[in-house]
XYZ file of C-alpha atoms in Angstrom:
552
model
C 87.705 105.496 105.044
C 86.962 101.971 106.110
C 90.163 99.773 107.136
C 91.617 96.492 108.235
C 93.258 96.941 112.088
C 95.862 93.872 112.497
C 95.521 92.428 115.781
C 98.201 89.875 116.497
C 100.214 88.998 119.833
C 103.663 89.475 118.038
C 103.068 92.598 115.914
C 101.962 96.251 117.071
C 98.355 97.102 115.351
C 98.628 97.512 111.653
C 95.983 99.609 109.988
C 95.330 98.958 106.101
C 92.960 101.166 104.022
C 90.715 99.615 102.065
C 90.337 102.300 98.877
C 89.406 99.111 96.245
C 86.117 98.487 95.604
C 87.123 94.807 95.830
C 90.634 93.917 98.159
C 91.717 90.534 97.838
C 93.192 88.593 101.025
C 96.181 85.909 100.885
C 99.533 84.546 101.210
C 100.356 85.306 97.615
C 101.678 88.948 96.776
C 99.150 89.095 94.124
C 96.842 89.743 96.606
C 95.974 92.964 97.170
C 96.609 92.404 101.285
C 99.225 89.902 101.754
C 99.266 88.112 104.584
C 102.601 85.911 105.941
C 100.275 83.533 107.587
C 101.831 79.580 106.839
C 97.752 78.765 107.620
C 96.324 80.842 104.889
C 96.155 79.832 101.270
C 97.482 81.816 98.397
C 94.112 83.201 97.706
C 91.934 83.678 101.225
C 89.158 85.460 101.150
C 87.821 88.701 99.688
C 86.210 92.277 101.238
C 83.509 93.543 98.488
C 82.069 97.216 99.030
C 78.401 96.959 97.884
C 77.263 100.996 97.837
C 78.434 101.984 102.133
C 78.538 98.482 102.912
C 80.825 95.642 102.932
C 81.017 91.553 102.613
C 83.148 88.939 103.808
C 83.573 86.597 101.297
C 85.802 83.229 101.356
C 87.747 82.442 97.978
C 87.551 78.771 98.432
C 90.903 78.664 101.001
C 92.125 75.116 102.739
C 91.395 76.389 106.271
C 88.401 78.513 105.825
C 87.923 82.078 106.731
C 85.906 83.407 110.462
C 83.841 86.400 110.773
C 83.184 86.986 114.618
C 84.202 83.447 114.889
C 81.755 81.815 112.784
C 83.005 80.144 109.430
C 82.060 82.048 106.161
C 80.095 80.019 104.178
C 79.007 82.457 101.819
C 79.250 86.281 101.435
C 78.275 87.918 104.825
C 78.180 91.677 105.562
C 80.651 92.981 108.340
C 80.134 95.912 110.307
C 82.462 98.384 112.346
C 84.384 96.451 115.106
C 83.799 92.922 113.371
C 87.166 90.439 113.717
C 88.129 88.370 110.399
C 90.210 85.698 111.226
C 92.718 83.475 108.520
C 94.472 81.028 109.637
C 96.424 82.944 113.138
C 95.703 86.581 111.704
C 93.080 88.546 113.363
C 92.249 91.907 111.602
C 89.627 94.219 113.007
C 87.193 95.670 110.261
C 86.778 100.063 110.942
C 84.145 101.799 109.239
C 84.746 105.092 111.119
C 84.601 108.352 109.816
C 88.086 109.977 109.450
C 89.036 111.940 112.743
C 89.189 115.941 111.887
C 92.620 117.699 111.295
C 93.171 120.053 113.414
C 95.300 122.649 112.654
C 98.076 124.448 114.965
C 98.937 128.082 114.647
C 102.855 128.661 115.145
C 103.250 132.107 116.632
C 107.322 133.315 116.314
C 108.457 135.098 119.609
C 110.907 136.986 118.501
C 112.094 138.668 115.384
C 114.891 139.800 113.455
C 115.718 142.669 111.321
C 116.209 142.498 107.982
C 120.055 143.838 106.513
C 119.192 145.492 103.414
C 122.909 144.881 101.946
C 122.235 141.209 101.616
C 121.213 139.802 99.173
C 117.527 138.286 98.658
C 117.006 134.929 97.485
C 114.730 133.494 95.623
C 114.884 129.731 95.375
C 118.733 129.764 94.521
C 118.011 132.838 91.987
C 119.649 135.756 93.708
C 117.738 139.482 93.032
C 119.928 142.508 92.825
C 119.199 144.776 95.966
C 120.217 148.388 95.586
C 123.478 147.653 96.270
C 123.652 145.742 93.084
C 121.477 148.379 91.088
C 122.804 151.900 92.565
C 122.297 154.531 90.412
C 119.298 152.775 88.695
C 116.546 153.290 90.912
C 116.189 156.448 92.840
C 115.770 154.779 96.341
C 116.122 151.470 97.642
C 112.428 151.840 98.343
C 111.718 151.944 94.887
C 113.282 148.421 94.268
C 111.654 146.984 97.152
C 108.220 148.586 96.061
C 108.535 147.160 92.429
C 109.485 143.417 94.008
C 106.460 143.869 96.381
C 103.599 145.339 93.836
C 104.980 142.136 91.228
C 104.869 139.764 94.358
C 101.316 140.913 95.768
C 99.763 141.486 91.927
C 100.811 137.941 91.215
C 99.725 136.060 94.390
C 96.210 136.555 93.417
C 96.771 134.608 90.080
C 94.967 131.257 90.265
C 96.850 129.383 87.240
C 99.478 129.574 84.295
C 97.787 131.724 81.817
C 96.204 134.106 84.586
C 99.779 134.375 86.247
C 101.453 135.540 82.834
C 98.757 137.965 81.865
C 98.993 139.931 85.433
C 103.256 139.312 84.273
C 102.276 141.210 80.971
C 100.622 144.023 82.559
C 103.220 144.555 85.525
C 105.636 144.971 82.022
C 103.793 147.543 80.625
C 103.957 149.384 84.217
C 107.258 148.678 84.507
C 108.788 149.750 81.284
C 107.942 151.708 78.214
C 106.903 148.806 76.077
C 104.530 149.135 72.888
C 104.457 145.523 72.916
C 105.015 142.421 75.137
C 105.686 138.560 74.626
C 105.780 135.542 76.730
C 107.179 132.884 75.396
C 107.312 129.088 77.558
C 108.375 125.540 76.782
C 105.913 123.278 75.189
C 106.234 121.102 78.468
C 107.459 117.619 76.020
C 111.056 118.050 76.491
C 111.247 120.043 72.933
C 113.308 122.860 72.262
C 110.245 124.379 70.706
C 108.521 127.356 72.339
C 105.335 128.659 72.709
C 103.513 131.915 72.816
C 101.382 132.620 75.919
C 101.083 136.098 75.586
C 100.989 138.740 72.958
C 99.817 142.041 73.824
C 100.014 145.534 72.358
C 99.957 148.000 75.198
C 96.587 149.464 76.469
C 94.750 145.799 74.883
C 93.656 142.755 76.116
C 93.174 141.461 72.982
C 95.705 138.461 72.087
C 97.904 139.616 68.967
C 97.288 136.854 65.900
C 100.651 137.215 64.286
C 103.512 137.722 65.953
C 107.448 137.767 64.887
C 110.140 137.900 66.884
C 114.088 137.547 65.908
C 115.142 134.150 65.878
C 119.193 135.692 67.409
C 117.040 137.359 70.249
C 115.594 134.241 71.040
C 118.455 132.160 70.646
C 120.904 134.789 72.976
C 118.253 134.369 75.304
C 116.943 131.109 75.619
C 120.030 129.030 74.839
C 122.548 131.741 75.930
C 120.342 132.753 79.097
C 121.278 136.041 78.681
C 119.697 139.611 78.557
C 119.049 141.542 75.749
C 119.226 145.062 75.403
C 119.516 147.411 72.261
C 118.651 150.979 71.641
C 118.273 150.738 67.776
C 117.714 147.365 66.647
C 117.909 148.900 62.837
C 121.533 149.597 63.712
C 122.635 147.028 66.224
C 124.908 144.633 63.759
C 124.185 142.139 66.476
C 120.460 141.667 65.697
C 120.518 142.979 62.175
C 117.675 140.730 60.903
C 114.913 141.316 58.173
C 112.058 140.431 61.240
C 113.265 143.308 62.874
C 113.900 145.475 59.512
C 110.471 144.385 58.234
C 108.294 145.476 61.606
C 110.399 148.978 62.111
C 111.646 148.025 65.584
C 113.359 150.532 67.115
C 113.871 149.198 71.002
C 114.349 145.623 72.194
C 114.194 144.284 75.652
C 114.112 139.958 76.391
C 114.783 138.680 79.781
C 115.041 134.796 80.737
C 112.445 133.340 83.034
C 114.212 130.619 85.185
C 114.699 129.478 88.680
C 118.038 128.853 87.802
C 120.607 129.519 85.351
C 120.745 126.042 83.896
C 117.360 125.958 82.972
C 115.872 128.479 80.983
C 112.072 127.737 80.412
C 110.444 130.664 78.920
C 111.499 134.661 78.141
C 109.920 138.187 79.018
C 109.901 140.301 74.960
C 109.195 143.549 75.252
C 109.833 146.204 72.110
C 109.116 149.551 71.003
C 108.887 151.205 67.145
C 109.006 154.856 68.139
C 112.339 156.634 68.105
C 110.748 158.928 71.115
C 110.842 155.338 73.403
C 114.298 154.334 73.917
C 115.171 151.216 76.344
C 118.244 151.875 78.639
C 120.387 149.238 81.490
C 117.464 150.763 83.972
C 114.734 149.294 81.983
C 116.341 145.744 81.721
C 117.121 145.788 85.338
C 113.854 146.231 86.164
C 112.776 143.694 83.707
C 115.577 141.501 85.027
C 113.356 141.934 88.501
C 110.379 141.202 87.423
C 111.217 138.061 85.269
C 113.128 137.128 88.837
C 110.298 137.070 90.934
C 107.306 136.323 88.446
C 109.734 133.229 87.242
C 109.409 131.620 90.308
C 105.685 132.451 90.498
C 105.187 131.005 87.262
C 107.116 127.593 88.048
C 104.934 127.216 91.206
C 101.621 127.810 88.924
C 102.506 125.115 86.420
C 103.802 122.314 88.998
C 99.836 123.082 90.785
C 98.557 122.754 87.408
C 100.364 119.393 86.415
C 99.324 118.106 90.087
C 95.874 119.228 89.921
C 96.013 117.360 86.333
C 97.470 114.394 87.858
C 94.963 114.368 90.141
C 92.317 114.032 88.053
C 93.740 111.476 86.182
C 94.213 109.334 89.113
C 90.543 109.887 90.079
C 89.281 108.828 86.937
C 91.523 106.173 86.537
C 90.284 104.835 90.253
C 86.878 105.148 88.890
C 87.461 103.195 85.886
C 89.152 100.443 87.904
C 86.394 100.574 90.314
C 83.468 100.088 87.252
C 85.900 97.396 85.343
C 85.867 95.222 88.849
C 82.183 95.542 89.353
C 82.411 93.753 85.378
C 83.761 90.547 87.573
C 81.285 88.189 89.304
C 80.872 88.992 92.587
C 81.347 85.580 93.412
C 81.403 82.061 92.192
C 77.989 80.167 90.989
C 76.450 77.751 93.659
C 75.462 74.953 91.774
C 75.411 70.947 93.337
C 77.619 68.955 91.774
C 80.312 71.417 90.995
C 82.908 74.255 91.891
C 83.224 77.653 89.628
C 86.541 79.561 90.329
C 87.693 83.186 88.571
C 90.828 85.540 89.011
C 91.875 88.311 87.822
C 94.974 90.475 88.131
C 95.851 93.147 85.759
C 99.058 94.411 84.606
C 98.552 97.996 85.215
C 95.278 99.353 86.992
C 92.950 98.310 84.966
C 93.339 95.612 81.584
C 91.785 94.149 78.740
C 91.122 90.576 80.614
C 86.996 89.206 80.769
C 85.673 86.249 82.245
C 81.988 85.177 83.315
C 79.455 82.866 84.789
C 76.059 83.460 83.523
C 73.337 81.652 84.421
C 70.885 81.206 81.741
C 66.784 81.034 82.580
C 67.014 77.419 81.417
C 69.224 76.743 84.249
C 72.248 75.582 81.898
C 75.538 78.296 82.993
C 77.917 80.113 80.724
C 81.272 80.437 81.374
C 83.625 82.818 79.309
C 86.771 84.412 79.527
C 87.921 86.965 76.892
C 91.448 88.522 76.137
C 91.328 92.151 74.199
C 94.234 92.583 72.525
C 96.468 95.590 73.700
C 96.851 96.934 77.516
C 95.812 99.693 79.666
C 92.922 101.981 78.982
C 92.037 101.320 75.519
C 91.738 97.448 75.997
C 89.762 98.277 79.080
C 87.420 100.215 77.591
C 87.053 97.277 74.469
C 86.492 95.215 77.472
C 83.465 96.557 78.719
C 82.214 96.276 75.229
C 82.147 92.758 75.118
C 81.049 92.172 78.491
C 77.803 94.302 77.785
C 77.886 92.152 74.571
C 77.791 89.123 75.918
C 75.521 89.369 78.412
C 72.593 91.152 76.009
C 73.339 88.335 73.663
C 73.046 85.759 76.681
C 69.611 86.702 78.033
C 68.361 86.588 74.231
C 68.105 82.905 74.870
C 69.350 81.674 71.508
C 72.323 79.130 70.786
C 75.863 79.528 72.117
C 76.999 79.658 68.336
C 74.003 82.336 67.701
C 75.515 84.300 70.652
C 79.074 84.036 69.552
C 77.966 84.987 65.927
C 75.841 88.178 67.231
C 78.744 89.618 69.391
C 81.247 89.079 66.259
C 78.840 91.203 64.302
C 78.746 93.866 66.854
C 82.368 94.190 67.175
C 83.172 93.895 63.949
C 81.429 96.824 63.324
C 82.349 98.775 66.282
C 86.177 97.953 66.733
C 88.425 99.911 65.322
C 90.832 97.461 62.885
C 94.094 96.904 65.162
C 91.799 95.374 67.760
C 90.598 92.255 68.179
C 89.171 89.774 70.998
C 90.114 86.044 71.899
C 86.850 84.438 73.402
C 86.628 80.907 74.777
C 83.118 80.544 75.945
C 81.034 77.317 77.029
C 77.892 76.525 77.793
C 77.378 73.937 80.633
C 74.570 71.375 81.380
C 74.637 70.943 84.938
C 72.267 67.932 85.090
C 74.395 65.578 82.594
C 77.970 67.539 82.686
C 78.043 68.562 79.187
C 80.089 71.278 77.579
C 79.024 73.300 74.350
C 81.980 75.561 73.173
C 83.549 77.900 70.784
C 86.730 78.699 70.778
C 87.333 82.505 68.947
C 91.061 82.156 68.573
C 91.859 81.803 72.557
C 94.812 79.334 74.140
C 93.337 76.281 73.476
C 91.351 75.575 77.816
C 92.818 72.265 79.719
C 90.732 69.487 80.736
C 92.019 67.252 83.208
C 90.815 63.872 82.702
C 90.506 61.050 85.511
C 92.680 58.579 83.860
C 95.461 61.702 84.223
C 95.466 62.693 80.646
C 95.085 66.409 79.454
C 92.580 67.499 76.736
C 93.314 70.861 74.826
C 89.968 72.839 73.661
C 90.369 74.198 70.171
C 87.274 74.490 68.120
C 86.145 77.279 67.305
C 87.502 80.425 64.710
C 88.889 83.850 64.032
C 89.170 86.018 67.456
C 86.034 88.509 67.588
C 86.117 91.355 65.739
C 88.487 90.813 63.029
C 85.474 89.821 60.083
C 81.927 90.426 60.006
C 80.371 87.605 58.961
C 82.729 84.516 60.360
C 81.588 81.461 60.857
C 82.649 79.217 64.036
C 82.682 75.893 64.931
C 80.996 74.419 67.786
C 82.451 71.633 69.931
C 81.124 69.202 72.709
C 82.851 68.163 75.738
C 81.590 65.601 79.000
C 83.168 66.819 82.082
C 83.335 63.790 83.705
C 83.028 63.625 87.820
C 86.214 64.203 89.800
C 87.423 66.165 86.200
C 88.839 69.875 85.583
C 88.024 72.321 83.134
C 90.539 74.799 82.907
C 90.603 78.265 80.971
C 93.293 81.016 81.261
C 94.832 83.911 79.205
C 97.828 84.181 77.889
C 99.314 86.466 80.526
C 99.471 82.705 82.656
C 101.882 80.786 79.150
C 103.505 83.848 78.253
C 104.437 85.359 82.071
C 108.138 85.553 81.720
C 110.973 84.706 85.065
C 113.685 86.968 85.251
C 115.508 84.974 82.378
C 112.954 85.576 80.101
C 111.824 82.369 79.699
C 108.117 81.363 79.377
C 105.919 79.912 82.107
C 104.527 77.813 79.209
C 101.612 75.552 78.289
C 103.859 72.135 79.294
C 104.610 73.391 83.373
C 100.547 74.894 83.154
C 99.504 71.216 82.099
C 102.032 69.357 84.409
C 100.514 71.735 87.203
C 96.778 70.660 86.627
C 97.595 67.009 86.113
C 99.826 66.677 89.601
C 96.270 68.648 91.609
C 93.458 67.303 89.546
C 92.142 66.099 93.226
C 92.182 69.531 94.355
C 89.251 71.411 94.430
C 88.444 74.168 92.127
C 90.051 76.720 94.666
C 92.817 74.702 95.378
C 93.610 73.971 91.418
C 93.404 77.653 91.189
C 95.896 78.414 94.254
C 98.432 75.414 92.975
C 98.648 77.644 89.249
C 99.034 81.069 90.505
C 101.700 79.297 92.842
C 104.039 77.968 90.049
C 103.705 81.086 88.758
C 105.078 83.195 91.295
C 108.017 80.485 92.237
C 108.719 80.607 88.580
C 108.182 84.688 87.680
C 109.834 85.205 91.227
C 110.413 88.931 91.143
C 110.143 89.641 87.403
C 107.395 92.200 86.959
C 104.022 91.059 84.732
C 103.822 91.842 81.136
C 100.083 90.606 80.366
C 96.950 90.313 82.523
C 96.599 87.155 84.244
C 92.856 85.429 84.652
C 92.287 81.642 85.253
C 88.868 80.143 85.284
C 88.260 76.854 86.606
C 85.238 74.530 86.570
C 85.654 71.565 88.855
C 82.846 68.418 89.045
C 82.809 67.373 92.235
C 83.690 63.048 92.152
């Protein structure tokens, strides 16, 4: 995996992974590498993976970023062995292949014999030996047979349902059984259980209907205790009408646990014939069983749930890799004027969208969207209206035509508890003009040269609510030396550790003090007043800021 290999004269070599498709560089913990350099700005520079390469790419900082010390101007591609430098830090870029494991092979050099009398221990389950169990086996090489064909038959077993199948089968070996039930957890915290198995003996076949004593199940399950009776039509214990009704003459139900505190599943096992009887040898060896293949059966589902987790992490790395290759890889070069975007999300990946899209006509679209919701769903709503947008774009019709046609398709592909907020604009480079529609977004700044603020509200509904909404176009000059700024409302609404608000008055009081800044510097100035006011209270919405800066 390629990394970042800290070279500094007061710290030992650091090396840091880069896994993201995109890591972002800076002083601010937003970024995804933060660096405690005083000469770096909050938001540095950027590494980009492009396929098995990578790029350098400056964000705009005060001081300016160095690749093999020349300045980064623009996006460069780095190579194995190439020094970044910001501000003081030096950091090494590593494209190497991993280095292979190699493996060691422990070999014991002495051994010692086992004493039979003790006894073994399972994971803080103890197993009666023969000691425990004299009399019920006829050697203590039966015992230790019967643990060793249950542990070898159930090593092979590659998951849950496999494991408690061979478990099944071992019972029918084991004991005289007709028939044989597993029973487990539903794995949501419940008290409600579910069949695994149900087998009649000599079948594979899965039984469709199966009843089972509710007092069995409770003695065993909330009791964690054996059962045993000889004639279940007799036994005033389990005198039920499920037992009366099916003609059960034998019953045997052993816990499964790896402890006695928590009981996750039971072994039921039952006969109708009066020539089968069930004695304290046959739940012993049950006992035995459920002992060892309880412990096998914990293992199975913790692999499952980690291979599941797995999986879900991979995807959810792939999804977060696909939203960020949604974001521009970098800002628009156009003279005159400075673009700036950010993006952090709440969770891995969120429901935030903004754009630069540069139209054949030469005029540039900028947008930034907010799906309503978090997390995967708003994500996924997300990439819907960024493939909107841009089909819509490259049509070449009006910016109210565009906003219209990706209403439409929303509106008829969004289910009806979602919804988008859309400010987009359409900007004339040549004589600074603004064309915009607001769809029900926070109202953008625009920080005049005289020091006063303009709020951006025309517009209508937020995408996706009505087919067939109209929306109302506005005009705007961006003056030289002037600001347009757009952000979501994960930037008013991010809460401090008092839950107050970051608010719209601090946001405008932060543009008007840095309307000199440039674009970058606007930008850095924002997501500063928002840390020093959030401090270490953790982010409830997505935050994204767009700026568009014309240069005085």
């Amino acid at each position: 995996m390629a990394q970042l290999i800290f070279k500094t004269s007061s710290a030992p070599m650091e090396n840091v992974p880069l896994s993201r498709l995109r890591t972002t560089i800076g002083r601010s913990a937003r970024s995804d590498l933060c660096i405690p350099d005083a000469f770096a700005s909050r938001l540095h520079a950027e590494v980009r993976q492009e396929g098995d390469s990578f790029w350098l790419q400056d964000l705009g900082s005060a001081n300016g970023t160095r690749y093999n010390g020349m300045p980064v101007k623009s996006p460069v591609p780095i190579s194995s062995g190439g020094e970044i430098q910001i501000g003081e830090t030096v950091m090494v870029f590593d494209d190497e292949k991993a280095a292979p494991v190699h493996h060691s092979t422990l070999i014991a050099n002495h051994t010692e014999a086992l004493d039979p009398s003790k006894t073994i221990s399972f994971q803080s389950r103890k197993i009666p030996t023969t000691e425990f169990l004299k009399g019920q086996f006829s050697s203590r090489n039966d015992l230790l047979g019967l643990i060793s064909k249950v542990g070898v038959a159930l090593l092979g077993s590659s998951g849950v349902s496999d494991t408690l199948n061979q478990v099944a089968t071992l019972v029918f070996e084991a004991v005289p059984a007709d028939r044989c039930v597993i029973m487990l957890r539903d794995g949501t915290g419940s008290e409600e259980m579910k069949i695994m198995v149900a087998r009649d003996r000599g079948s594979e076949e899965q039984l469709q209907e199966v009843r089972i004593s509710r007092t069995v199940m409770d003695e065993v399950l909330k009791n964690g205790k054996s059962v045993l009776t000889a004639d279940a039509q007799h036994d005033p214990r389990f005198a039920s009408q499920t037992i009366a009704l099916q003609g059960i003459r034998s019953v045997l139900a052993v816990p499964l646990s790896v402890d006695e505190r928590n009981v996750f599943g039971l072994i039921y096992a039952d006969s109708p014939t009066w020539e089968t009887t069930f004695t304290e040898e046959h739940l012993n060896i049950l006992t035995t069983l459920a002992s060892v293949a309880s412990i096998r059966v914990e293992n199975a589902t913790l692999l499952e749930e980690r291979f599941q987790r797995e999986r879900m992490e991979r995807e959810l790395e792939l999804a977060t890799e696909i939203q960020q290759r949604f974001q521009p890889s970098g800002p628009p070069q156009i003279e005159g004027y400075e673009f700036q975007g950010i993006s952090f999300s709440c969770y891995e990946i969120g429901g935030d969208y903004y754009d630069f899209i540069q139209k054949p006509d030469g005029k540039m679209v900028v947008a930034l969207g907010d799906v309503s919701g978090k997390g995967t769903a708003a994500a996924l709503l997300m990439s819907s209206l960024h493939a909107a947008v841009h089909a819509q774009v490259v049509g070449a019709g009006t910016l109210g035509q565009t906003i219209t046609s990706v209403n439409e398709y929303l509106a008829e592909n969004t289910p009806a508890n979602r919804f988008v907020t859309l400010f987009a604009a359409e900007l004339d480079p040549l004589t600074g003009k603004f064309v915009y529609i607001n769809a029900g977004h926070n109202p953008p700044l625009v920080g005049r040269c005289d020091g006063s603020i303009t709020q951006l509200g025309s517009g209508g509904l937020p995408l996706g609510i009505m087919a067939g909404a109209e929306y109302e176009t506005g005009e705007m000059q961006l003056n030289p030396g002037e600001a347009l700024v757009v952000y979501s409302d994960g930037v008013s609404e991010a809460v401090n550790l008092k839950e107050e608000e970051f608010g719209i008055d601090r946001l405008i009081e932060v543009v008007r003090k840095n309307l000199t800044a440039s674009a970058a510097g606007l930008r850095d100035k924002v997501e500063s007043a928002l840390s020093a006011f959030t401090e270490t209270a953790p982010a409830n919405d997505d935050i994204t800021l767009v700026i568009v800066k014309r240069k005085a």
